[in-house]
Amino acid sequence: MKKFIPIITGIISVLALTSCSHRLADTWRVTHYEIQNSNFQTARVTNIGTMSFDNNNRGNKNLEFNFFNTQIRDVSPFSWDDSKNFIVIKSDNSDLSRTWKKVQNKSKVQKWVSEDNPDEKRILVLRR
């Protein structure tokens, strides 16, 4: 019986540590970003960089893309807040700083939609 106590203690420790980790905590590839505006214009880019989410509701973006003939480079920290149906990204001067509705919430794929502005819809897809 004494031989099993360290094993059981180890298993409980591993379970406790992994249960504290948030589902988003990882580095995700941004595989799709799209803006659809009320003038029926759509801008779509793929494989634009990464977003890293930490367990402390902080993270970093490393993104580069071209929208409507404007080159955008977004290498900056952000904070994030997650609920069941929404995620809020906050980052100074960032295209992604907004409230996103989760339309796909899987362990390897996240698809979010933002309609903060009534004249446009944004779609963001992240993959592990």
mmCIF file with all atom_site columns, C-alpha atoms in Angstrom:
data_model
loop_
_atom_site.group_PDB
_atom_site.id
_atom_site.type_symbol
_atom_site.label_atom_id
_atom_site.label_alt_id
_atom_site.label_comp_id
_atom_site.label_asym_id
_atom_site.label_entity_id
_atom_site.label_seq_id
_atom_site.pdbx_PDB_ins_code
_atom_site.Cartn_x
_atom_site.Cartn_y
_atom_site.Cartn_z
_atom_site.occupancy
_atom_site.B_iso_or_equiv
_atom_site.pdbx_formal_charge
_atom_site.auth_seq_id
_atom_site.auth_comp_id
_atom_site.auth_asym_id
_atom_site.auth_atom_id
_atom_site.pdbx_PDB_model_num
ATOM 1   C CA . MET A 1 1   ? 0.000   0.000  0.000   1.00 0.00 ? 1   MET A CA 1
ATOM 2   C CA . LYS A 1 2   ? 2.833   2.415  0.824   1.00 0.00 ? 2   LYS A CA 1
ATOM 3   C CA . LYS A 1 3   ? 4.201   1.930  -2.705  1.00 0.00 ? 3   LYS A CA 1
ATOM 4   C CA . PHE A 1 4   ? 0.977   3.258  -4.234  1.00 0.00 ? 4   PHE A CA 1
ATOM 5   C CA . ILE A 1 5   ? 0.768   6.476  -2.210  1.00 0.00 ? 5   ILE A CA 1
ATOM 6   C CA . PRO A 1 6   ? 3.500   8.295  -4.225  1.00 0.00 ? 6   PRO A CA 1
ATOM 7   C CA . ILE A 1 7   ? 1.917   7.111  -7.492  1.00 0.00 ? 7   ILE A CA 1
ATOM 8   C CA . ILE A 1 8   ? -1.550  8.274  -6.474  1.00 0.00 ? 8   ILE A CA 1
ATOM 9   C CA . THR A 1 9   ? -0.131  11.588 -5.235  1.00 0.00 ? 9   THR A CA 1
ATOM 10  C CA . GLY A 1 10  ? 1.654   12.061 -8.584  1.00 0.00 ? 10  GLY A CA 1
ATOM 11  C CA . ILE A 1 11  ? -1.504  11.341 -10.582 1.00 0.00 ? 11  ILE A CA 1
ATOM 12  C CA . ILE A 1 12  ? -3.535  13.797 -8.501  1.00 0.00 ? 12  ILE A CA 1
ATOM 13  C CA . SER A 1 13  ? -0.831  16.468 -8.933  1.00 0.00 ? 13  SER A CA 1
ATOM 14  C CA . VAL A 1 14  ? -0.795  16.051 -12.721 1.00 0.00 ? 14  VAL A CA 1
ATOM 15  C CA . LEU A 1 15  ? -4.593  16.232 -12.901 1.00 0.00 ? 15  LEU A CA 1
ATOM 16  C CA . ALA A 1 16  ? -4.678  19.332 -10.725 1.00 0.00 ? 16  ALA A CA 1
ATOM 17  C CA . LEU A 1 17  ? -2.058  21.119 -12.822 1.00 0.00 ? 17  LEU A CA 1
ATOM 18  C CA . THR A 1 18  ? -3.643  20.282 -16.171 1.00 0.00 ? 18  THR A CA 1
ATOM 19  C CA . SER A 1 19  ? -7.126  21.258 -15.011 1.00 0.00 ? 19  SER A CA 1
ATOM 20  C CA . CYS A 1 20  ? -5.852  24.812 -14.318 1.00 0.00 ? 20  CYS A CA 1
ATOM 21  C CA . SER A 1 21  ? -4.760  25.232 -17.933 1.00 0.00 ? 21  SER A CA 1
ATOM 22  C CA . HIS A 1 22  ? -7.194  27.143 -20.133 1.00 0.00 ? 22  HIS A CA 1
ATOM 23  C CA . ARG A 1 23  ? -8.345  25.582 -23.399 1.00 0.00 ? 23  ARG A CA 1
ATOM 24  C CA . LEU A 1 24  ? -6.932  28.510 -25.404 1.00 0.00 ? 24  LEU A CA 1
ATOM 25  C CA . ALA A 1 25  ? -3.539  28.510 -23.655 1.00 0.00 ? 25  ALA A CA 1
ATOM 26  C CA . ASP A 1 26  ? -1.188  27.753 -26.531 1.00 0.00 ? 26  ASP A CA 1
ATOM 27  C CA . THR A 1 27  ? 0.183   29.274 -29.714 1.00 0.00 ? 27  THR A CA 1
ATOM 28  C CA . TRP A 1 28  ? -2.383  29.251 -32.514 1.00 0.00 ? 28  TRP A CA 1
ATOM 29  C CA . ARG A 1 29  ? -1.840  29.826 -36.234 1.00 0.00 ? 29  ARG A CA 1
ATOM 30  C CA . VAL A 1 30  ? -4.180  32.439 -37.704 1.00 0.00 ? 30  VAL A CA 1
ATOM 31  C CA . THR A 1 31  ? -5.205  30.583 -40.851 1.00 0.00 ? 31  THR A CA 1
ATOM 32  C CA . HIS A 1 32  ? -8.055  32.823 -42.028 1.00 0.00 ? 32  HIS A CA 1
ATOM 33  C CA . TYR A 1 33  ? -9.053  36.436 -41.478 1.00 0.00 ? 33  TYR A CA 1
ATOM 34  C CA . GLU A 1 34  ? -11.845 38.074 -43.424 1.00 0.00 ? 34  GLU A CA 1
ATOM 35  C CA . ILE A 1 35  ? -13.717 41.375 -43.478 1.00 0.00 ? 35  ILE A CA 1
ATOM 36  C CA . GLN A 1 36  ? -17.039 41.748 -45.282 1.00 0.00 ? 36  GLN A CA 1
ATOM 37  C CA . ASN A 1 37  ? -18.373 45.289 -45.473 1.00 0.00 ? 37  ASN A CA 1
ATOM 38  C CA . SER A 1 38  ? -21.748 46.791 -46.374 1.00 0.00 ? 38  SER A CA 1
ATOM 39  C CA . ASN A 1 39  ? -20.456 47.786 -49.845 1.00 0.00 ? 39  ASN A CA 1
ATOM 40  C CA . PHE A 1 40  ? -20.223 44.067 -50.673 1.00 0.00 ? 40  PHE A CA 1
ATOM 41  C CA . GLN A 1 41  ? -16.452 44.204 -50.547 1.00 0.00 ? 41  GLN A CA 1
ATOM 42  C CA . THR A 1 42  ? -14.672 41.245 -49.020 1.00 0.00 ? 42  THR A CA 1
ATOM 43  C CA . ALA A 1 43  ? -11.036 41.097 -48.028 1.00 0.00 ? 43  ALA A CA 1
ATOM 44  C CA . ARG A 1 44  ? -9.662  37.683 -47.162 1.00 0.00 ? 44  ARG A CA 1
ATOM 45  C CA . VAL A 1 45  ? -6.173  36.676 -46.059 1.00 0.00 ? 45  VAL A CA 1
ATOM 46  C CA . THR A 1 46  ? -4.747  33.339 -45.002 1.00 0.00 ? 46  THR A CA 1
ATOM 47  C CA . ASN A 1 47  ? -1.839  32.158 -42.857 1.00 0.00 ? 47  ASN A CA 1
ATOM 48  C CA . ILE A 1 48  ? -1.058  35.601 -41.475 1.00 0.00 ? 48  ILE A CA 1
ATOM 49  C CA . GLY A 1 49  ? 0.879   34.638 -38.341 1.00 0.00 ? 49  GLY A CA 1
ATOM 50  C CA . THR A 1 50  ? 0.306   33.490 -34.781 1.00 0.00 ? 50  THR A CA 1
ATOM 51  C CA . MET A 1 51  ? -1.475  34.399 -31.578 1.00 0.00 ? 51  MET A CA 1
ATOM 52  C CA . SER A 1 52  ? -0.194  33.050 -28.267 1.00 0.00 ? 52  SER A CA 1
ATOM 53  C CA . PHE A 1 53  ? -2.628  32.826 -25.350 1.00 0.00 ? 53  PHE A CA 1
ATOM 54  C CA . ASP A 1 54  ? -1.229  32.493 -21.825 1.00 0.00 ? 54  ASP A CA 1
ATOM 55  C CA . ASN A 1 55  ? -3.100  31.140 -18.802 1.00 0.00 ? 55  ASN A CA 1
ATOM 56  C CA . ASN A 1 56  ? -2.982  34.574 -17.148 1.00 0.00 ? 56  ASN A CA 1
ATOM 57  C CA . ASN A 1 57  ? -5.348  36.085 -19.767 1.00 0.00 ? 57  ASN A CA 1
ATOM 58  C CA . ARG A 1 58  ? -2.487  37.748 -21.583 1.00 0.00 ? 58  ARG A CA 1
ATOM 59  C CA . GLY A 1 59  ? -0.923  36.953 -24.916 1.00 0.00 ? 59  GLY A CA 1
ATOM 60  C CA . ASN A 1 60  ? 1.071   38.120 -27.917 1.00 0.00 ? 60  ASN A CA 1
ATOM 61  C CA . LYS A 1 61  ? 0.244   38.564 -31.592 1.00 0.00 ? 61  LYS A CA 1
ATOM 62  C CA . ASN A 1 62  ? 2.687   38.244 -34.466 1.00 0.00 ? 62  ASN A CA 1
ATOM 63  C CA . LEU A 1 63  ? 0.623   39.010 -37.568 1.00 0.00 ? 63  LEU A CA 1
ATOM 64  C CA . GLU A 1 64  ? 1.307   40.468 -40.998 1.00 0.00 ? 64  GLU A CA 1
ATOM 65  C CA . PHE A 1 65  ? -1.226  40.923 -43.800 1.00 0.00 ? 65  PHE A CA 1
ATOM 66  C CA . ASN A 1 66  ? -2.498  43.253 -46.508 1.00 0.00 ? 66  ASN A CA 1
ATOM 67  C CA . PHE A 1 67  ? -6.115  44.531 -46.485 1.00 0.00 ? 67  PHE A CA 1
ATOM 68  C CA . PHE A 1 68  ? -7.509  46.894 -49.117 1.00 0.00 ? 68  PHE A CA 1
ATOM 69  C CA . ASN A 1 69  ? -3.978  47.824 -50.264 1.00 0.00 ? 69  ASN A CA 1
ATOM 70  C CA . THR A 1 70  ? -2.832  48.589 -46.718 1.00 0.00 ? 70  THR A CA 1
ATOM 71  C CA . GLN A 1 71  ? 0.029   46.590 -45.244 1.00 0.00 ? 71  GLN A CA 1
ATOM 72  C CA . ILE A 1 72  ? -0.650  45.740 -41.584 1.00 0.00 ? 72  ILE A CA 1
ATOM 73  C CA . ARG A 1 73  ? 1.932   44.411 -39.140 1.00 0.00 ? 73  ARG A CA 1
ATOM 74  C CA . ASP A 1 74  ? 0.595   43.630 -35.679 1.00 0.00 ? 74  ASP A CA 1
ATOM 75  C CA . VAL A 1 75  ? 3.293   42.459 -33.280 1.00 0.00 ? 75  VAL A CA 1
ATOM 76  C CA . SER A 1 76  ? 1.954   43.369 -29.871 1.00 0.00 ? 76  SER A CA 1
ATOM 77  C CA . PRO A 1 77  ? 0.694   42.075 -26.543 1.00 0.00 ? 77  PRO A CA 1
ATOM 78  C CA . PHE A 1 78  ? -2.987  41.698 -25.774 1.00 0.00 ? 78  PHE A CA 1
ATOM 79  C CA . SER A 1 79  ? -5.292  40.746 -22.946 1.00 0.00 ? 79  SER A CA 1
ATOM 80  C CA . TRP A 1 80  ? -8.234  38.425 -23.376 1.00 0.00 ? 80  TRP A CA 1
ATOM 81  C CA . ASP A 1 81  ? -11.368 37.457 -21.507 1.00 0.00 ? 81  ASP A CA 1
ATOM 82  C CA . ASP A 1 82  ? -13.271 34.288 -22.286 1.00 0.00 ? 82  ASP A CA 1
ATOM 83  C CA . SER A 1 83  ? -16.854 33.257 -21.605 1.00 0.00 ? 83  SER A CA 1
ATOM 84  C CA . LYS A 1 84  ? -18.950 30.382 -22.905 1.00 0.00 ? 84  LYS A CA 1
ATOM 85  C CA . ASN A 1 85  ? -20.020 32.099 -26.145 1.00 0.00 ? 85  ASN A CA 1
ATOM 86  C CA . PHE A 1 86  ? -17.681 35.077 -26.515 1.00 0.00 ? 86  PHE A CA 1
ATOM 87  C CA . ILE A 1 87  ? -14.043 36.089 -26.308 1.00 0.00 ? 87  ILE A CA 1
ATOM 88  C CA . VAL A 1 88  ? -12.887 39.681 -25.892 1.00 0.00 ? 88  VAL A CA 1
ATOM 89  C CA . ILE A 1 89  ? -9.467  40.672 -27.238 1.00 0.00 ? 89  ILE A CA 1
ATOM 90  C CA . LYS A 1 90  ? -8.041  43.988 -25.998 1.00 0.00 ? 90  LYS A CA 1
ATOM 91  C CA . SER A 1 91  ? -4.960  45.434 -27.649 1.00 0.00 ? 91  SER A CA 1
ATOM 92  C CA . ASP A 1 92  ? -3.980  49.000 -28.477 1.00 0.00 ? 92  ASP A CA 1
ATOM 93  C CA . ASN A 1 93  ? -4.289  49.940 -32.169 1.00 0.00 ? 93  ASN A CA 1
ATOM 94  C CA . SER A 1 94  ? -5.109  46.395 -33.251 1.00 0.00 ? 94  SER A CA 1
ATOM 95  C CA . ASP A 1 95  ? -7.524  45.209 -35.915 1.00 0.00 ? 95  ASP A CA 1
ATOM 96  C CA . LEU A 1 96  ? -8.368  42.219 -33.719 1.00 0.00 ? 96  LEU A CA 1
ATOM 97  C CA . SER A 1 97  ? -9.235  44.224 -30.604 1.00 0.00 ? 97  SER A CA 1
ATOM 98  C CA . ARG A 1 98  ? -12.966 43.533 -30.292 1.00 0.00 ? 98  ARG A CA 1
ATOM 99  C CA . THR A 1 99  ? -15.611 41.138 -29.007 1.00 0.00 ? 99  THR A CA 1
ATOM 100 C CA . TRP A 1 100 ? -15.763 37.863 -30.929 1.00 0.00 ? 100 TRP A CA 1
ATOM 101 C CA . LYS A 1 101 ? -18.608 35.346 -30.942 1.00 0.00 ? 101 LYS A CA 1
ATOM 102 C CA . LYS A 1 102 ? -17.436 31.733 -30.918 1.00 0.00 ? 102 LYS A CA 1
ATOM 103 C CA . VAL A 1 103 ? -19.049 29.854 -33.798 1.00 0.00 ? 103 VAL A CA 1
ATOM 104 C CA . GLN A 1 104 ? -16.670 26.902 -33.596 1.00 0.00 ? 104 GLN A CA 1
ATOM 105 C CA . ASN A 1 105 ? -14.963 26.074 -30.317 1.00 0.00 ? 105 ASN A CA 1
ATOM 106 C CA . LYS A 1 106 ? -12.903 22.897 -30.750 1.00 0.00 ? 106 LYS A CA 1
ATOM 107 C CA . SER A 1 107 ? -9.610  21.889 -29.193 1.00 0.00 ? 107 SER A CA 1
ATOM 108 C CA . LYS A 1 108 ? -7.731  22.277 -32.499 1.00 0.00 ? 108 LYS A CA 1
ATOM 109 C CA . VAL A 1 109 ? -9.883  24.858 -34.327 1.00 0.00 ? 109 VAL A CA 1
ATOM 110 C CA . GLN A 1 110 ? -11.449 28.130 -33.210 1.00 0.00 ? 110 GLN A CA 1
ATOM 111 C CA . LYS A 1 111 ? -13.724 30.116 -35.520 1.00 0.00 ? 111 LYS A CA 1
ATOM 112 C CA . TRP A 1 112 ? -14.884 33.504 -34.298 1.00 0.00 ? 112 TRP A CA 1
ATOM 113 C CA . VAL A 1 113 ? -17.146 36.170 -35.825 1.00 0.00 ? 113 VAL A CA 1
ATOM 114 C CA . SER A 1 114 ? -17.328 39.841 -34.879 1.00 0.00 ? 114 SER A CA 1
ATOM 115 C CA . GLU A 1 115 ? -20.122 42.181 -35.843 1.00 0.00 ? 115 GLU A CA 1
ATOM 116 C CA . ASP A 1 116 ? -19.259 45.054 -33.471 1.00 0.00 ? 116 ASP A CA 1
ATOM 117 C CA . ASN A 1 117 ? -19.678 47.463 -36.365 1.00 0.00 ? 117 ASN A CA 1
ATOM 118 C CA . PRO A 1 118 ? -23.092 47.154 -38.102 1.00 0.00 ? 118 PRO A CA 1
ATOM 119 C CA . ASP A 1 119 ? -21.448 47.886 -41.478 1.00 0.00 ? 119 ASP A CA 1
ATOM 120 C CA . GLU A 1 120 ? -19.039 44.970 -41.370 1.00 0.00 ? 120 GLU A CA 1
ATOM 121 C CA . LYS A 1 121 ? -18.557 41.377 -40.373 1.00 0.00 ? 121 LYS A CA 1
ATOM 122 C CA . ARG A 1 122 ? -15.174 39.880 -39.449 1.00 0.00 ? 122 ARG A CA 1
ATOM 123 C CA . ILE A 1 123 ? -14.257 36.218 -39.387 1.00 0.00 ? 123 ILE A CA 1
ATOM 124 C CA . LEU A 1 124 ? -11.166 34.801 -37.687 1.00 0.00 ? 124 LEU A CA 1
ATOM 125 C CA . VAL A 1 125 ? -10.014 31.159 -37.774 1.00 0.00 ? 125 VAL A CA 1
ATOM 126 C CA . LEU A 1 126 ? -7.254  29.846 -35.515 1.00 0.00 ? 126 LEU A CA 1
ATOM 127 C CA . ARG A 1 127 ? -5.678  26.373 -35.647 1.00 0.00 ? 127 ARG A CA 1
ATOM 128 C CA . ARG A 1 128 ? -3.232  24.574 -33.391 1.00 0.00 ? 128 ARG A CA 1
#
